[in-house]
Short mmCIF file of N, CA and C in Angstrom, two decimals:
data_model
loop_
_atom_site.label_atom_id
_atom_site.label_comp_id
_atom_site.label_asym_id
_atom_site.label_seq_id
_atom_site.Cartn_x
_atom_site.Cartn_y
_atom_site.Cartn_z
N MET A 23 52.11 137.75 127.10
CA MET A 23 53.07 136.66 127.04
C MET A 23 54.46 137.20 127.39
N ALA A 24 55.12 136.55 128.29
CA ALA A 24 56.44 137.00 128.74
C ALA A 24 57.49 136.76 127.67
N GLU A 25 58.37 137.72 127.50
CA GLU A 25 59.47 137.56 126.55
C GLU A 25 60.64 136.89 127.24
N THR A 26 61.40 136.14 126.47
CA THR A 26 62.57 135.47 127.03
C THR A 26 63.70 135.51 126.02
N THR A 27 64.91 135.62 126.50
CA THR A 27 66.06 135.62 125.61
C THR A 27 66.57 134.20 125.38
N ASP A 28 66.22 133.28 126.29
CA ASP A 28 66.64 131.89 126.15
C ASP A 28 65.62 131.12 125.33
N LYS A 29 66.12 130.23 124.48
CA LYS A 29 65.24 129.38 123.70
C LYS A 29 64.61 128.35 124.63
N GLN A 30 63.30 128.16 124.50
CA GLN A 30 62.63 127.15 125.31
C GLN A 30 62.95 125.77 124.77
N LEU A 31 63.46 124.93 125.63
CA LEU A 31 63.69 123.53 125.31
C LEU A 31 62.81 122.73 126.27
N LEU A 32 61.55 122.57 125.88
CA LEU A 32 60.55 122.00 126.78
C LEU A 32 60.86 120.56 127.17
N HIS A 33 60.64 120.28 128.47
CA HIS A 33 60.85 118.95 129.04
C HIS A 33 59.64 118.59 129.89
N LEU A 34 59.20 117.35 129.79
CA LEU A 34 58.07 116.83 130.54
C LEU A 34 58.57 115.86 131.60
N VAL A 35 58.07 115.99 132.82
CA VAL A 35 58.40 115.04 133.89
C VAL A 35 57.15 114.21 134.17
N ILE A 36 57.31 112.87 134.02
CA ILE A 36 56.21 111.94 134.30
C ILE A 36 56.76 110.77 135.10
N GLY A 37 55.86 110.05 135.72
CA GLY A 37 56.29 108.88 136.47
C GLY A 37 55.12 108.06 136.94
N GLY A 38 55.46 106.97 137.58
CA GLY A 38 54.45 106.10 138.13
C GLY A 38 54.99 104.71 138.35
N GLU A 39 54.10 103.82 138.74
CA GLU A 39 54.48 102.44 139.01
C GLU A 39 54.68 101.69 137.69
N LEU A 40 55.79 101.00 137.59
CA LEU A 40 56.10 100.22 136.39
C LEU A 40 55.58 98.79 136.54
N ALA A 41 55.28 98.16 135.41
CA ALA A 41 54.86 96.77 135.41
C ALA A 41 56.00 95.87 135.87
N SER A 42 57.23 96.26 135.54
CA SER A 42 58.42 95.50 135.91
C SER A 42 59.59 96.46 136.04
N THR A 43 60.50 96.15 136.92
CA THR A 43 61.67 97.01 137.07
C THR A 43 62.65 96.85 135.90
N ASP A 44 62.40 95.86 135.06
CA ASP A 44 63.26 95.63 133.89
C ASP A 44 62.90 96.48 132.69
N GLY A 45 61.75 97.18 132.73
CA GLY A 45 61.31 97.92 131.55
C GLY A 45 60.82 99.30 131.90
N ILE A 46 60.13 99.90 130.92
CA ILE A 46 59.57 101.23 131.10
C ILE A 46 58.08 101.26 130.81
N THR A 47 57.42 100.12 131.00
CA THR A 47 55.97 100.02 130.79
C THR A 47 55.27 100.31 132.11
N PHE A 48 54.37 101.28 132.10
CA PHE A 48 53.63 101.62 133.30
C PHE A 48 52.59 100.55 133.60
N ALA A 49 52.40 100.25 134.88
CA ALA A 49 51.44 99.23 135.31
C ALA A 49 50.01 99.66 135.01
N ASP A 50 49.70 100.95 135.17
CA ASP A 50 48.35 101.47 134.95
C ASP A 50 48.46 102.89 134.40
N LEU A 51 48.14 103.05 133.13
CA LEU A 51 48.27 104.37 132.50
C LEU A 51 47.36 105.42 133.14
N ASP A 52 46.26 104.98 133.73
CA ASP A 52 45.37 105.93 134.40
C ASP A 52 46.00 106.52 135.66
N GLN A 53 47.03 105.87 136.17
CA GLN A 53 47.68 106.33 137.39
C GLN A 53 49.03 107.02 137.14
N VAL A 54 49.38 107.26 135.89
CA VAL A 54 50.65 107.94 135.58
C VAL A 54 50.59 109.37 136.13
N ASP A 55 51.63 109.75 136.82
CA ASP A 55 51.75 111.08 137.41
C ASP A 55 52.39 112.01 136.39
N ILE A 56 51.59 112.89 135.80
CA ILE A 56 52.10 113.89 134.87
C ILE A 56 52.44 115.11 135.72
N VAL A 57 53.73 115.22 136.04
CA VAL A 57 54.18 116.23 136.99
C VAL A 57 54.10 117.62 136.38
N GLY A 58 54.62 117.79 135.16
CA GLY A 58 54.56 119.10 134.52
C GLY A 58 55.53 119.25 133.38
N VAL A 59 55.43 120.39 132.72
CA VAL A 59 56.29 120.76 131.60
C VAL A 59 57.17 121.91 132.05
N TYR A 60 58.46 121.83 131.71
CA TYR A 60 59.44 122.80 132.19
C TYR A 60 60.22 123.38 131.01
N PRO A 61 60.69 124.62 131.13
CA PRO A 61 61.29 125.33 130.00
C PRO A 61 62.71 124.91 129.64
N ASN A 62 63.34 124.10 130.51
CA ASN A 62 64.71 123.66 130.22
C ASN A 62 65.01 122.41 131.04
N TYR A 63 66.11 121.76 130.72
CA TYR A 63 66.46 120.50 131.38
C TYR A 63 66.75 120.71 132.87
N ALA A 64 67.42 121.79 133.20
CA ALA A 64 67.78 122.04 134.60
C ALA A 64 66.54 122.14 135.49
N ALA A 65 65.52 122.82 135.04
CA ALA A 65 64.29 122.95 135.82
C ALA A 65 63.59 121.59 135.94
N ALA A 66 63.56 120.85 134.85
CA ALA A 66 62.93 119.53 134.86
C ALA A 66 63.70 118.58 135.78
N GLU A 67 65.01 118.63 135.73
CA GLU A 67 65.83 117.74 136.56
C GLU A 67 65.62 118.02 138.04
N LYS A 68 65.46 119.27 138.41
CA LYS A 68 65.23 119.62 139.81
C LYS A 68 63.94 118.98 140.32
N VAL A 69 62.88 119.07 139.53
CA VAL A 69 61.60 118.47 139.91
C VAL A 69 61.68 116.96 139.88
N TRP A 70 62.34 116.42 138.85
CA TRP A 70 62.51 114.96 138.74
C TRP A 70 63.22 114.40 139.97
N ARG A 71 64.29 115.06 140.40
CA ARG A 71 65.02 114.60 141.59
C ARG A 71 64.13 114.59 142.83
N ALA A 72 63.33 115.62 142.98
CA ALA A 72 62.43 115.70 144.14
C ALA A 72 61.40 114.57 144.11
N LYS A 73 60.80 114.33 142.94
CA LYS A 73 59.81 113.25 142.83
C LYS A 73 60.46 111.89 143.03
N ALA A 74 61.63 111.69 142.48
CA ALA A 74 62.34 110.41 142.65
C ALA A 74 62.68 110.18 144.11
N GLN A 75 63.07 111.23 144.81
CA GLN A 75 63.41 111.11 146.23
C GLN A 75 62.18 110.73 147.05
N GLN A 76 61.02 111.28 146.70
CA GLN A 76 59.78 110.98 147.42
C GLN A 76 59.38 109.51 147.28
N THR A 77 59.81 108.87 146.20
CA THR A 77 59.39 107.49 145.93
C THR A 77 60.56 106.51 146.04
N VAL A 78 61.61 106.88 146.74
CA VAL A 78 62.82 106.07 146.83
C VAL A 78 62.55 104.69 147.44
N ASP A 79 61.55 104.56 148.27
CA ASP A 79 61.23 103.28 148.90
C ASP A 79 60.41 102.35 148.02
N SER A 80 59.98 102.81 146.87
CA SER A 80 59.18 102.00 145.95
C SER A 80 60.00 101.68 144.70
N ALA A 81 60.55 100.48 144.65
CA ALA A 81 61.40 100.07 143.52
C ALA A 81 60.63 100.06 142.20
N GLN A 82 59.34 99.87 142.25
CA GLN A 82 58.52 99.80 141.03
C GLN A 82 58.17 101.19 140.49
N THR A 83 58.39 102.23 141.27
CA THR A 83 58.00 103.57 140.85
C THR A 83 59.21 104.32 140.30
N ARG A 84 59.03 104.84 139.10
CA ARG A 84 60.11 105.59 138.44
C ARG A 84 59.56 106.88 137.84
N TYR A 85 60.42 107.86 137.77
CA TYR A 85 60.10 109.13 137.11
C TYR A 85 61.07 109.33 135.95
N PHE A 86 60.59 110.00 134.91
CA PHE A 86 61.35 110.19 133.69
C PHE A 86 61.28 111.64 133.24
N ILE A 87 62.32 112.07 132.54
CA ILE A 87 62.31 113.37 131.87
C ILE A 87 62.21 113.09 130.37
N VAL A 88 61.17 113.63 129.75
CA VAL A 88 60.95 113.47 128.31
C VAL A 88 61.35 114.78 127.63
N HIS A 89 62.21 114.68 126.64
CA HIS A 89 62.68 115.86 125.91
C HIS A 89 61.64 116.24 124.85
N LEU A 90 60.64 117.02 125.25
CA LEU A 90 59.57 117.40 124.33
C LEU A 90 60.08 118.19 123.14
N HIS A 91 61.10 119.02 123.35
CA HIS A 91 61.61 119.84 122.26
C HIS A 91 62.13 118.97 121.12
N ARG A 92 62.61 117.78 121.42
CA ARG A 92 63.09 116.87 120.37
C ARG A 92 61.92 116.29 119.58
N LEU A 93 60.79 116.11 120.24
CA LEU A 93 59.60 115.60 119.56
C LEU A 93 58.94 116.69 118.72
N LEU A 94 58.96 117.92 119.24
CA LEU A 94 58.32 119.03 118.55
C LEU A 94 59.13 119.52 117.35
N ASP A 95 60.45 119.43 117.45
CA ASP A 95 61.34 119.90 116.38
C ASP A 95 62.51 118.94 116.24
N PRO A 96 62.26 117.75 115.65
CA PRO A 96 63.31 116.73 115.59
C PRO A 96 64.54 117.14 114.78
N ASP A 97 64.40 118.08 113.87
CA ASP A 97 65.53 118.51 113.06
C ASP A 97 66.48 119.44 113.80
N SER A 98 66.06 119.98 114.95
CA SER A 98 66.90 120.94 115.67
C SER A 98 68.19 120.30 116.17
N ASP A 99 68.16 119.03 116.59
CA ASP A 99 69.37 118.36 117.05
C ASP A 99 70.32 118.06 115.90
N LYS A 100 69.77 117.83 114.72
CA LYS A 100 70.61 117.56 113.55
C LYS A 100 71.40 118.79 113.14
N ALA A 101 70.81 119.96 113.37
CA ALA A 101 71.50 121.20 113.00
C ALA A 101 72.73 121.44 113.89
N LYS A 102 72.70 120.92 115.13
CA LYS A 102 73.80 121.11 116.06
C LYS A 102 74.96 120.17 115.76
N ALA A 103 74.67 119.05 115.09
CA ALA A 103 75.71 118.03 114.84
C ALA A 103 76.67 118.44 113.76
#
């Protein structure tokens, strides 16, 4: 296992066709594109931008960055406040 000096703040990039452009409900969960998990926001944002650019012509298709580190350790953000 590789050692790192930076704390991992895991982020998930997912996307797919939405049921409506007004919400965040996917039209078909079986077709959701789970792009990957990234060690920090900057890495996730780079991939998110690339995926969003590939689907720019499809108004119904959106990609999102999910802050997994907040789900895994919800108290960590409270310690920073």
